């Protein structure tokens, strides 16, 4: 694959702007018509970037502006080298922060000159993909025990506004960067600028920035930039996987904003909307992004994606389309968050394709099934408890409730990402410690202890220390 080092290597093709409607720009070319996905520059200092989305006729193309179109006017000159958007790749990008064009936005020294790549790449071929399944440990009890993630797979964090998606993502970055020899990439699509700033400062303080790359297309940017920032992040990640043979942890916050940006672009381009106002091409656009995330014979891109669920409705087309691409779905619950059980994961709605005896092992599988059954039984008994109280339950049902409530509290965890708010020191728990703790609770080892003793602790050894 050839390096694209810049647009100056190709002769420029000049055209004229014939119409500007918001972010949609029509440009006429008398000689050669630029192909779809070509990048066109116009404006006073060529500061307006436009990506071609369709060819209207033999001489005219229609594009979407990736920057603000202020100052554009009819008959202004537009120029293109016929190349698509490119981003820098390689070790020189580690520890830096970028926008959709691959420009640094961290106000540090300029990036050394090197290879750049086209953001539109094809997914890896089937014969290049790895066929074995491996578990990806996160250090978060609730996820490792009940919803194990796949190395080279895609996991989704589903939840409405304010249930803790970004906090959970930040915690995973903190836990991963220290252990894995790989690279962590954070891609912010249509999220708040404040979150990007906090994440950058947090990673800098933790001393893990040198193995991390951040790329942002924020809420205040035009829909075209938000729509393409995911492709730019994947291009950077693919280089580390295919050429450096390193594992990449790709965190995307938020995949719903990618679909939303596509919806805005589609509406601006005049396409007929589909169900609930979504773009008719939503499935294709999401697949083009998701299918590039894969475990190949050279390395793995493991992706964890936050998915905002509009009005907490999991039947929304955006959530349904995202579900179909994932190997693990972690559903966050507003009810759990209201009870102070963080991470606020709804264990009965969350699932993972990795949670089979052949992959995680007999003991882990049996324990996870028993935990799910205990929590499901408790859920059924909640109405009876609310109406009649615990006294009306049989002895066996009372034991189930006690185990379930202790398990719920044991599966909470103090996070490094929230130390400054909660005042609790963050804890990382190995899979073995988490399984041992759940096993001891299920065997009624600690039934004399109050439920509150299990809340916000790390491994079960902390209880032994408390007892002593």
Tab-separated table of C-alpha atoms in Angstrom:
chain	number	residue	atom	x	y	z
A	1	UNK	CA	0.000	0.000	0.000
A	2	UNK	CA	1.490	3.307	-1.071
A	3	UNK	CA	1.957	6.169	1.323
A	4	UNK	CA	0.018	9.285	0.521
A	5	UNK	CA	2.433	12.020	1.493
A	6	UNK	CA	0.312	15.017	0.553
A	7	UNK	CA	-1.686	16.682	-2.169
A	8	UNK	CA	1.257	18.606	-3.652
A	9	UNK	CA	2.464	15.539	-5.592
A	10	UNK	CA	-0.549	15.637	-7.942
A	11	UNK	CA	-1.522	18.429	-10.364
A	12	UNK	CA	-4.410	20.497	-9.002
A	13	UNK	CA	-7.806	20.518	-10.690
A	14	UNK	CA	-9.684	23.844	-10.487
A	15	UNK	CA	-13.429	24.458	-10.421
A	16	UNK	CA	-15.974	27.124	-9.413
A	17	UNK	CA	-18.589	27.132	-6.673
A	18	UNK	CA	-22.097	27.353	-8.150
A	19	UNK	CA	-24.248	27.003	-4.994
A	20	UNK	CA	-23.868	27.014	-1.192
A	21	UNK	CA	-26.775	25.781	0.957
A	22	UNK	CA	-25.626	25.525	4.572
A	23	UNK	CA	-23.038	22.736	4.625
A	24	UNK	CA	-23.904	21.513	1.099
A	25	UNK	CA	-21.758	22.954	-1.692
A	26	UNK	CA	-22.146	22.437	-5.472
A	27	UNK	CA	-18.957	22.904	-7.520
A	28	UNK	CA	-18.542	22.953	-11.309
A	29	UNK	CA	-15.438	21.458	-12.993
A	30	UNK	CA	-14.987	21.986	-16.732
A	31	UNK	CA	-12.108	19.537	-17.243
A	32	UNK	CA	-11.963	16.443	-15.046
A	33	UNK	CA	-14.737	15.616	-12.576
A	34	UNK	CA	-13.384	14.661	-9.096
A	35	UNK	CA	-14.357	11.206	-7.844
A	36	UNK	CA	-16.597	10.590	-4.816
A	37	UNK	CA	-14.728	11.042	-1.457
A	38	UNK	CA	-12.231	13.512	-3.013
A	39	UNK	CA	-11.278	16.474	-0.819
A	40	UNK	CA	-11.812	19.966	-2.264
A	41	UNK	CA	-10.502	23.222	-0.758
A	42	UNK	CA	-12.006	26.666	-1.234
A	43	UNK	CA	-12.431	30.002	0.549
A	44	UNK	CA	-10.024	32.900	1.079
A	45	UNK	CA	-7.045	30.936	2.404
A	46	UNK	CA	-8.377	27.592	1.172
A	47	UNK	CA	-9.540	27.033	4.756
A	48	UNK	CA	-12.905	25.437	3.814
A	49	UNK	CA	-12.647	21.672	3.225
A	50	UNK	CA	-15.395	19.927	1.258
A	51	UNK	CA	-15.748	16.176	0.663
A	52	UNK	CA	-17.451	15.050	-2.554
A	53	UNK	CA	-20.481	12.873	-1.815
A	54	UNK	CA	-22.111	12.682	-5.254
A	55	UNK	CA	-21.633	13.619	-8.912
A	56	UNK	CA	-24.702	15.595	-9.974
A	57	UNK	CA	-23.996	15.595	-13.742
A	58	UNK	CA	-21.064	15.599	-16.204
A	59	UNK	CA	-19.611	18.846	-14.847
A	60	UNK	CA	-20.939	19.294	-11.318
A	61	UNK	CA	-20.253	17.603	-7.965
A	62	UNK	CA	-22.094	17.999	-4.661
A	63	UNK	CA	-20.102	17.882	-1.445
A	64	UNK	CA	-20.517	18.315	2.292
A	65	UNK	CA	-18.333	20.863	4.105
A	66	UNK	CA	-16.171	19.441	6.900
A	67	UNK	CA	-15.440	22.924	8.234
A	68	UNK	CA	-17.578	26.062	8.684
A	69	UNK	CA	-18.691	27.482	5.300
A	70	UNK	CA	-18.593	31.112	6.467
A	71	UNK	CA	-17.196	33.368	3.722
A	72	UNK	CA	-17.954	31.002	0.810
A	73	UNK	CA	-19.643	32.627	-2.193
A	74	UNK	CA	-20.658	31.740	-5.737
A	75	UNK	CA	-17.927	31.822	-8.387
A	76	UNK	CA	-15.183	31.325	-5.797
A	77	UNK	CA	-12.338	29.114	-7.034
A	78	UNK	CA	-12.160	25.569	-5.605
A	79	UNK	CA	-9.163	23.261	-6.001
A	80	UNK	CA	-8.576	19.538	-5.558
A	81	UNK	CA	-5.748	17.074	-6.084
A	82	UNK	CA	-8.305	14.270	-6.467
A	83	UNK	CA	-7.165	12.632	-3.207
A	84	UNK	CA	-9.415	11.792	-0.229
A	85	UNK	CA	-8.887	12.908	3.395
A	86	UNK	CA	-5.595	11.536	4.744
A	87	UNK	CA	-4.315	11.199	8.316
A	88	UNK	CA	-0.782	10.674	9.712
A	89	UNK	CA	0.141	7.143	10.842
A	90	UNK	CA	3.081	5.568	12.702
A	91	UNK	CA	4.738	5.909	16.097
A	92	UNK	CA	5.050	9.692	15.722
A	93	UNK	CA	1.320	10.086	16.476
A	94	UNK	CA	1.529	8.444	19.941
A	95	UNK	CA	0.692	10.765	22.837
A	96	UNK	CA	-0.930	13.329	20.533
A	97	UNK	CA	-4.424	14.686	19.965
A	98	UNK	CA	-5.890	15.128	16.455
A	99	UNK	CA	-8.874	16.415	14.504
A	100	UNK	CA	-10.524	14.680	11.510
A	101	UNK	CA	-7.838	15.990	9.075
A	102	UNK	CA	-4.967	14.638	11.175
A	103	UNK	CA	-3.974	18.120	12.424
A	104	UNK	CA	-2.705	18.223	16.014
A	105	UNK	CA	-4.977	20.113	18.423
A	106	UNK	CA	-2.954	19.748	21.644
A	107	UNK	CA	-0.937	22.999	21.147
A	108	UNK	CA	2.392	21.119	21.321
A	109	UNK	CA	5.224	21.119	18.774
A	110	UNK	CA	4.468	20.306	15.125
A	111	UNK	CA	4.217	16.640	14.125
A	112	UNK	CA	7.319	15.252	12.306
A	113	UNK	CA	6.770	14.718	8.565
A	114	UNK	CA	5.981	11.110	7.637
A	115	UNK	CA	3.489	8.765	6.056
A	116	UNK	CA	-0.182	9.687	5.660
A	117	UNK	CA	-3.014	7.361	4.706
A	118	UNK	CA	-6.400	7.561	3.035
A	119	UNK	CA	-9.205	7.219	5.634
A	120	UNK	CA	-11.347	5.084	3.292
A	121	UNK	CA	-9.943	1.541	3.560
A	122	UNK	CA	-11.520	-1.839	2.911
A	123	UNK	CA	-12.137	-4.313	5.774
A	124	UNK	CA	-9.591	-7.165	6.115
A	125	UNK	CA	-10.286	-10.149	3.849
A	126	UNK	CA	-11.827	-13.246	5.442
A	127	UNK	CA	-8.690	-15.352	4.888
A	128	UNK	CA	-6.693	-12.767	6.918
A	129	UNK	CA	-8.982	-12.939	9.949
A	130	UNK	CA	-8.139	-14.995	13.026
A	131	UNK	CA	-10.595	-17.767	13.914
A	132	UNK	CA	-9.680	-18.388	17.555
A	133	UNK	CA	-11.587	-16.752	20.406
A	134	UNK	CA	-9.700	-15.142	23.281
A	135	UNK	CA	-10.936	-13.322	26.380
A	136	UNK	CA	-9.986	-9.688	26.957
A	137	UNK	CA	-9.724	-8.897	30.696
A	138	UNK	CA	-10.719	-5.410	31.845
A	139	UNK	CA	-10.114	-5.520	35.624
A	140	UNK	CA	-13.797	-4.657	36.216
A	141	UNK	CA	-15.501	-7.467	38.174
A	142	UNK	CA	-19.013	-7.127	36.752
A	143	UNK	CA	-17.793	-7.248	33.144
A	144	UNK	CA	-15.126	-9.978	33.476
A	145	UNK	CA	-17.440	-12.370	35.355
A	146	UNK	CA	-20.775	-11.954	33.564
A	147	UNK	CA	-20.095	-10.242	30.222
A	148	UNK	CA	-16.558	-11.286	29.168
A	149	UNK	CA	-15.183	-9.261	26.249
A	150	UNK	CA	-13.522	-10.735	23.163
A	151	UNK	CA	-10.003	-9.879	22.046
A	152	UNK	CA	-10.421	-8.385	18.590
A	153	UNK	CA	-14.166	-8.100	19.142
A	154	UNK	CA	-16.594	-5.243	19.532
A	155	UNK	CA	-18.387	-4.465	22.781
A	156	UNK	CA	-21.131	-1.881	23.178
A	157	UNK	CA	-22.049	0.163	26.259
A	158	UNK	CA	-25.753	0.932	25.855
A	159	UNK	CA	-27.419	3.547	28.009
A	160	UNK	CA	-29.347	6.802	28.098
A	161	UNK	CA	-27.906	10.146	29.160
A	162	UNK	CA	-26.028	10.262	32.461
A	163	UNK	CA	-25.889	6.558	33.400
A	164	UNK	CA	-22.083	6.297	33.274
A	165	UNK	CA	-20.993	5.279	29.735
A	166	UNK	CA	-18.069	7.718	29.499
A	167	UNK	CA	-16.903	6.962	33.064
A	168	UNK	CA	-16.840	3.218	32.291
A	169	UNK	CA	-14.874	3.868	29.062
A	170	UNK	CA	-12.369	6.074	30.906
A	171	UNK	CA	-11.903	3.389	33.563
A	172	UNK	CA	-11.194	0.768	30.900
A	173	UNK	CA	-8.536	2.998	29.330
A	174	UNK	CA	-6.901	3.420	32.743
A	175	UNK	CA	-6.857	-0.343	33.364
A	176	UNK	CA	-5.710	-1.306	29.863
A	177	UNK	CA	-2.940	1.154	29.141
A	178	UNK	CA	-0.834	0.052	32.101
A	179	UNK	CA	-0.911	-3.677	31.270
A	180	UNK	CA	-1.152	-4.132	27.537
A	181	UNK	CA	1.899	-3.623	25.393
A	182	UNK	CA	-0.544	-2.360	22.804
A	183	UNK	CA	-1.822	1.057	21.836
A	184	UNK	CA	-4.985	2.719	23.119
A	185	UNK	CA	-6.979	4.969	20.811
A	186	UNK	CA	-9.798	7.216	21.920
A	187	UNK	CA	-12.165	8.494	19.247
A	188	UNK	CA	-14.658	11.155	20.370
A	189	UNK	CA	-17.559	11.467	17.921
A	190	UNK	CA	-19.909	14.364	18.626
A	191	UNK	CA	-19.172	14.427	22.346
A	192	UNK	CA	-18.689	17.369	24.694
A	193	UNK	CA	-15.396	19.304	24.505
A	194	UNK	CA	-15.239	19.193	28.324
A	195	UNK	CA	-15.014	15.367	28.260
A	196	UNK	CA	-12.094	15.452	25.829
A	197	UNK	CA	-10.231	17.964	27.986
A	198	UNK	CA	-10.841	15.940	31.188
A	199	UNK	CA	-9.746	12.697	29.536
A	200	UNK	CA	-6.552	14.254	28.158
A	201	UNK	CA	-5.584	15.750	31.534
A	202	UNK	CA	-6.474	12.527	33.373
A	203	UNK	CA	-4.327	10.373	31.073
A	204	UNK	CA	-1.462	12.870	31.322
A	205	UNK	CA	-1.548	12.774	35.138
A	206	UNK	CA	-1.672	8.977	35.122
A	207	UNK	CA	1.456	8.943	32.904
A	208	UNK	CA	-0.127	6.739	30.224
A	209	UNK	CA	-0.338	9.276	27.407
A	210	UNK	CA	2.756	8.032	25.542
A	211	UNK	CA	0.898	4.850	24.472
A	212	UNK	CA	-2.275	6.635	23.517
A	213	UNK	CA	-3.721	8.512	20.557
A	214	UNK	CA	-6.795	10.750	20.765
A	215	UNK	CA	-8.890	11.989	17.865
A	216	UNK	CA	-11.950	14.199	18.200
A	217	UNK	CA	-14.830	15.428	16.062
A	218	UNK	CA	-16.701	17.382	18.731
A	219	UNK	CA	-20.334	18.424	19.169
A	220	UNK	CA	-19.698	21.954	17.869
A	221	UNK	CA	-18.181	20.740	14.567
A	222	UNK	CA	-20.158	20.384	11.297
A	223	UNK	CA	-21.855	17.010	10.656
A	224	UNK	CA	-19.363	16.161	7.878
A	225	UNK	CA	-16.424	16.205	10.330
A	226	UNK	CA	-18.295	14.118	12.926
A	227	UNK	CA	-19.255	11.624	10.211
A	228	UNK	CA	-15.652	11.017	9.103
A	229	UNK	CA	-13.718	11.098	12.387
A	230	UNK	CA	-14.430	7.393	13.076
A	231	UNK	CA	-12.869	6.408	9.727
A	232	UNK	CA	-9.823	8.549	10.497
A	233	UNK	CA	-9.346	6.825	13.896
A	234	UNK	CA	-9.648	3.381	12.302
A	235	UNK	CA	-7.001	4.211	9.704
A	236	UNK	CA	-4.541	5.105	12.494
A	237	UNK	CA	-5.462	1.936	14.420
A	238	UNK	CA	-5.116	-0.325	11.347
A	239	UNK	CA	-1.533	0.850	10.812
A	240	UNK	CA	-0.512	-0.278	14.324
A	241	UNK	CA	-2.256	-3.628	13.806
A	242	UNK	CA	-1.024	-4.423	10.287
A	243	UNK	CA	2.469	-2.877	10.249
A	244	UNK	CA	3.587	-2.652	13.872
A	245	UNK	CA	1.884	-5.974	14.799
A	246	UNK	CA	0.529	-4.449	17.988
A	247	UNK	CA	-2.838	-4.925	19.630
A	248	UNK	CA	-5.015	-1.820	19.631
A	249	UNK	CA	-7.758	-0.916	22.082
A	250	UNK	CA	-10.111	1.417	20.212
A	251	UNK	CA	-12.626	3.308	22.345
A	252	UNK	CA	-15.397	5.120	20.516
A	253	UNK	CA	-17.601	7.615	22.318
A	254	UNK	CA	-20.281	7.730	20.915
A	255	UNK	CA	-21.368	5.513	18.020
A	256	UNK	CA	-24.907	6.951	18.109
A	257	UNK	CA	-23.439	10.389	17.305
A	258	UNK	CA	-21.837	8.818	14.200
A	259	UNK	CA	-25.281	7.602	13.071
A	260	UNK	CA	-26.739	10.998	13.979
A	261	UNK	CA	-24.079	12.817	11.902
A	262	UNK	CA	-24.914	10.488	8.987
A	263	UNK	CA	-28.575	11.382	9.458
A	264	UNK	CA	-27.757	15.108	9.269
A	265	UNK	CA	-25.575	14.636	6.175
A	266	UNK	CA	-28.287	12.537	4.519
A	267	UNK	CA	-30.939	15.187	5.269
A	268	UNK	CA	-28.711	17.982	3.954
A	269	UNK	CA	-28.094	16.001	0.753
A	270	UNK	CA	-31.859	15.751	0.254
A	271	UNK	CA	-32.277	12.002	0.720
A	272	UNK	CA	-35.689	10.659	1.737
A	273	UNK	CA	-35.594	9.707	5.456
A	274	UNK	CA	-36.341	6.180	6.630
A	275	UNK	CA	-37.838	4.948	9.946
A	276	UNK	CA	-37.999	7.596	12.700
A	277	UNK	CA	-36.127	10.064	10.475
A	278	UNK	CA	-32.952	7.955	10.176
A	279	UNK	CA	-31.050	7.904	6.891
A	280	UNK	CA	-31.953	5.074	4.442
A	281	UNK	CA	-28.253	4.101	4.243
A	282	UNK	CA	-27.723	3.740	8.022
A	283	UNK	CA	-27.029	-0.026	7.913
A	284	UNK	CA	-24.409	0.347	5.167
A	285	UNK	CA	-22.661	3.312	6.784
A	286	UNK	CA	-22.407	1.558	10.153
A	287	UNK	CA	-21.151	-1.660	8.507
A	288	UNK	CA	-18.419	0.220	6.601
A	289	UNK	CA	-17.078	1.441	9.944
A	290	UNK	CA	-17.646	-1.673	12.100
A	291	UNK	CA	-16.344	-4.315	9.668
A	292	UNK	CA	-12.869	-2.721	9.679
A	293	UNK	CA	-12.544	-3.578	13.387
A	294	UNK	CA	-11.171	-7.127	13.324
A	295	UNK	CA	-8.767	-9.709	14.778
A	296	UNK	CA	-6.313	-10.629	11.980
A	297	UNK	CA	-3.200	-12.795	11.788
A	298	UNK	CA	-1.036	-9.703	12.508
A	299	UNK	CA	-2.855	-8.327	15.571
A	300	UNK	CA	-6.222	-7.295	16.945
A	301	UNK	CA	-8.272	-4.129	17.155
A	302	UNK	CA	-10.511	-4.569	20.182
A	303	UNK	CA	-13.236	-1.957	20.249
A	304	UNK	CA	-15.394	-0.758	23.107
A	305	UNK	CA	-18.107	1.625	21.985
A	306	UNK	CA	-20.532	3.774	23.910
A	307	UNK	CA	-23.991	3.758	22.331
A	308	UNK	CA	-26.418	6.438	23.490
A	309	UNK	CA	-29.944	5.007	23.552
A	310	UNK	CA	-32.557	7.693	22.765
A	311	UNK	CA	-35.188	7.843	25.541
A	312	UNK	CA	-33.779	4.565	27.010
A	313	UNK	CA	-35.563	2.695	24.177
A	314	UNK	CA	-33.520	-0.355	23.112
A	315	UNK	CA	-35.841	-0.921	20.107
A	316	UNK	CA	-34.657	2.343	18.498
A	317	UNK	CA	-33.266	1.582	14.978
A	318	UNK	CA	-29.830	3.036	15.904
A	319	UNK	CA	-29.490	0.682	18.905
A	320	UNK	CA	-30.861	-2.327	16.937
A	321	UNK	CA	-28.354	-1.832	14.086
A	322	UNK	CA	-25.471	-1.410	16.551
A	323	UNK	CA	-26.475	-4.602	18.466
A	324	UNK	CA	-26.033	-6.751	15.355
A	325	UNK	CA	-22.298	-5.926	15.054
A	326	UNK	CA	-21.293	-6.612	18.650
A	327	UNK	CA	-19.836	-9.657	20.395
A	328	UNK	CA	-20.811	-8.238	23.821
A	329	UNK	CA	-23.603	-5.853	24.793
A	330	UNK	CA	-23.357	-4.092	28.159
A	331	UNK	CA	-26.679	-2.430	28.986
A	332	UNK	CA	-26.538	0.310	31.627
A	333	UNK	CA	-29.600	0.832	33.790
A	334	UNK	CA	-30.917	4.138	35.134
A	335	UNK	CA	-32.588	2.254	38.017
A	336	UNK	CA	-29.242	0.755	39.125
A	337	UNK	CA	-27.571	4.166	38.845
A	338	UNK	CA	-30.345	5.618	41.014
A	339	UNK	CA	-29.622	2.972	43.674
A	340	UNK	CA	-25.926	3.921	43.650
A	341	UNK	CA	-24.828	0.517	42.269
A	342	UNK	CA	-21.930	1.507	39.991
A	343	UNK	CA	-21.066	0.341	37.357
A	344	UNK	CA	-24.846	0.452	36.784
A	345	UNK	CA	-24.982	-2.641	34.535
A	346	UNK	CA	-28.276	-4.468	33.993
A	347	UNK	CA	-26.931	-8.047	34.146
A	348	UNK	CA	-30.121	-9.670	32.854
A	349	UNK	CA	-30.261	-7.553	29.687
A	350	UNK	CA	-26.516	-7.627	28.996
A	351	UNK	CA	-24.946	-10.577	27.188
A	352	UNK	CA	-21.729	-11.793	25.593
A	353	UNK	CA	-21.027	-14.374	22.902
A	354	UNK	CA	-17.881	-15.301	24.862
A	355	UNK	CA	-19.857	-16.571	27.869
A	356	UNK	CA	-19.769	-20.251	26.822
A	357	UNK	CA	-18.107	-23.173	28.595
A	358	UNK	CA	-15.815	-23.845	25.604
A	359	UNK	CA	-14.269	-20.363	25.788
A	360	UNK	CA	-14.280	-19.233	29.441
A	361	UNK	CA	-14.021	-22.711	31.009
A	362	UNK	CA	-16.487	-24.905	32.939
A	363	UNK	CA	-16.064	-23.267	36.364
A	364	UNK	CA	-16.456	-19.689	35.121
A	365	UNK	CA	-19.469	-20.610	32.941
A	366	UNK	CA	-21.247	-22.500	35.766
A	367	UNK	CA	-20.649	-19.622	38.208
A	368	UNK	CA	-21.926	-16.998	35.740
A	369	UNK	CA	-25.081	-19.053	35.089
A	370	UNK	CA	-25.736	-19.468	38.838
A	371	UNK	CA	-25.255	-15.711	39.398
A	372	UNK	CA	-27.690	-14.896	36.573
A	373	UNK	CA	-30.275	-17.373	37.939
A	374	UNK	CA	-29.940	-15.921	41.454
A	375	UNK	CA	-30.374	-12.337	40.183
A	376	UNK	CA	-33.313	-13.349	37.925
A	377	UNK	CA	-35.053	-15.120	40.835
A	378	UNK	CA	-34.552	-12.019	43.027
A	379	UNK	CA	-36.068	-9.854	40.257
A	380	UNK	CA	-39.206	-12.081	40.290
A	381	UNK	CA	-39.487	-11.858	44.075
A	382	UNK	CA	-39.192	-8.047	44.206
A	383	UNK	CA	-42.957	-7.479	43.754
A	384	UNK	CA	-43.821	-9.874	46.597
A	385	UNK	CA	-41.232	-8.202	48.863
A	386	UNK	CA	-42.646	-4.742	48.008
A	387	UNK	CA	-46.220	-5.783	48.829
A	388	UNK	CA	-45.857	-8.287	51.681
A	389	UNK	CA	-42.319	-7.889	52.999
A	390	UNK	CA	-39.472	-10.390	53.425
A	391	UNK	CA	-41.278	-12.235	56.229
A	392	UNK	CA	-43.764	-13.828	53.806
A	393	UNK	CA	-41.015	-15.534	51.756
A	394	UNK	CA	-39.973	-19.140	52.269
A	395	UNK	CA	-36.565	-19.819	53.850
A	396	UNK	CA	-35.027	-20.840	50.501
A	397	UNK	CA	-36.369	-17.687	48.795
A	398	UNK	CA	-35.032	-15.542	51.641
A	399	UNK	CA	-31.581	-17.087	51.122
A	400	UNK	CA	-31.776	-16.323	47.391
A	401	UNK	CA	-32.623	-12.672	48.125
A	402	UNK	CA	-29.748	-12.350	50.608
A	403	UNK	CA	-27.268	-13.858	48.122
A	404	UNK	CA	-28.533	-11.683	45.267
A	405	UNK	CA	-28.285	-8.473	47.300
A	406	UNK	CA	-24.749	-9.338	48.419
A	407	UNK	CA	-23.764	-10.215	44.828
A	408	UNK	CA	-25.177	-6.905	43.537
A	409	UNK	CA	-23.080	-5.008	46.058
A	410	UNK	CA	-19.956	-7.117	45.539
A	411	UNK	CA	-20.150	-6.429	41.780
A	412	UNK	CA	-19.884	-2.676	42.427
A	413	UNK	CA	-16.365	-1.279	42.267
A	414	UNK	CA	-14.584	1.986	43.118
A	415	UNK	CA	-13.116	3.444	39.908
A	416	UNK	CA	-9.829	5.271	39.371
A	417	UNK	CA	-11.773	7.589	37.039
A	418	UNK	CA	-14.050	8.761	39.872
A	419	UNK	CA	-11.573	9.033	42.775
A	420	UNK	CA	-11.828	12.832	42.891
A	421	UNK	CA	-15.663	12.701	43.150
A	422	UNK	CA	-16.216	9.676	45.390
A	423	UNK	CA	-13.169	9.928	47.647
A	424	UNK	CA	-12.728	6.134	47.296
A	425	UNK	CA	-9.426	4.774	46.011
A	426	UNK	CA	-9.850	3.006	42.650
A	427	UNK	CA	-9.445	-0.777	42.570
A	428	UNK	CA	-8.615	-3.199	39.781
A	429	UNK	CA	-9.657	-6.835	40.364
A	430	UNK	CA	-8.313	-9.906	38.564
A	431	UNK	CA	-10.762	-12.434	37.091
A	432	UNK	CA	-9.627	-15.110	39.569
A	433	UNK	CA	-10.323	-12.870	42.591
A	434	UNK	CA	-13.716	-11.845	41.204
A	435	UNK	CA	-14.749	-15.491	40.603
A	436	UNK	CA	-13.520	-16.564	44.064
A	437	UNK	CA	-15.570	-13.788	45.689
A	438	UNK	CA	-18.770	-14.697	43.822
A	439	UNK	CA	-18.286	-18.394	44.671
A	440	UNK	CA	-17.906	-17.652	48.401
A	441	UNK	CA	-21.018	-15.432	48.423
A	442	UNK	CA	-23.083	-18.121	46.626
A	443	UNK	CA	-21.967	-20.714	49.182
A	444	UNK	CA	-23.246	-18.425	52.023
A	445	UNK	CA	-19.734	-17.968	53.426
A	446	UNK	CA	-20.506	-14.401	54.572
A	447	UNK	CA	-24.216	-14.600	55.388
A	448	UNK	CA	-23.649	-13.142	58.872
A	449	UNK	CA	-22.080	-9.973	57.459
A	450	UNK	CA	-24.284	-6.946	56.624
A	451	UNK	CA	-24.882	-6.203	52.915
A	452	UNK	CA	-23.163	-2.834	53.236
A	453	UNK	CA	-19.813	-4.588	53.908
A	454	UNK	CA	-19.769	-5.805	50.272
A	455	UNK	CA	-20.417	-2.367	48.755
A	456	UNK	CA	-17.566	-0.708	46.804
A	457	UNK	CA	-14.804	-3.151	47.702
A	458	UNK	CA	-12.223	-4.730	45.399
A	459	UNK	CA	-11.460	-8.422	45.962
A	460	UNK	CA	-13.114	-10.550	48.675
A	461	UNK	CA	-9.843	-10.495	50.688
A	462	UNK	CA	-10.832	-7.009	51.872
A	463	UNK	CA	-13.757	-8.597	53.743
A	464	UNK	CA	-11.392	-11.032	55.498
A	465	UNK	CA	-9.307	-8.042	56.614
A	466	UNK	CA	-12.447	-6.292	57.904
A	467	UNK	CA	-13.459	-9.461	59.825
A	468	UNK	CA	-10.021	-9.767	61.426
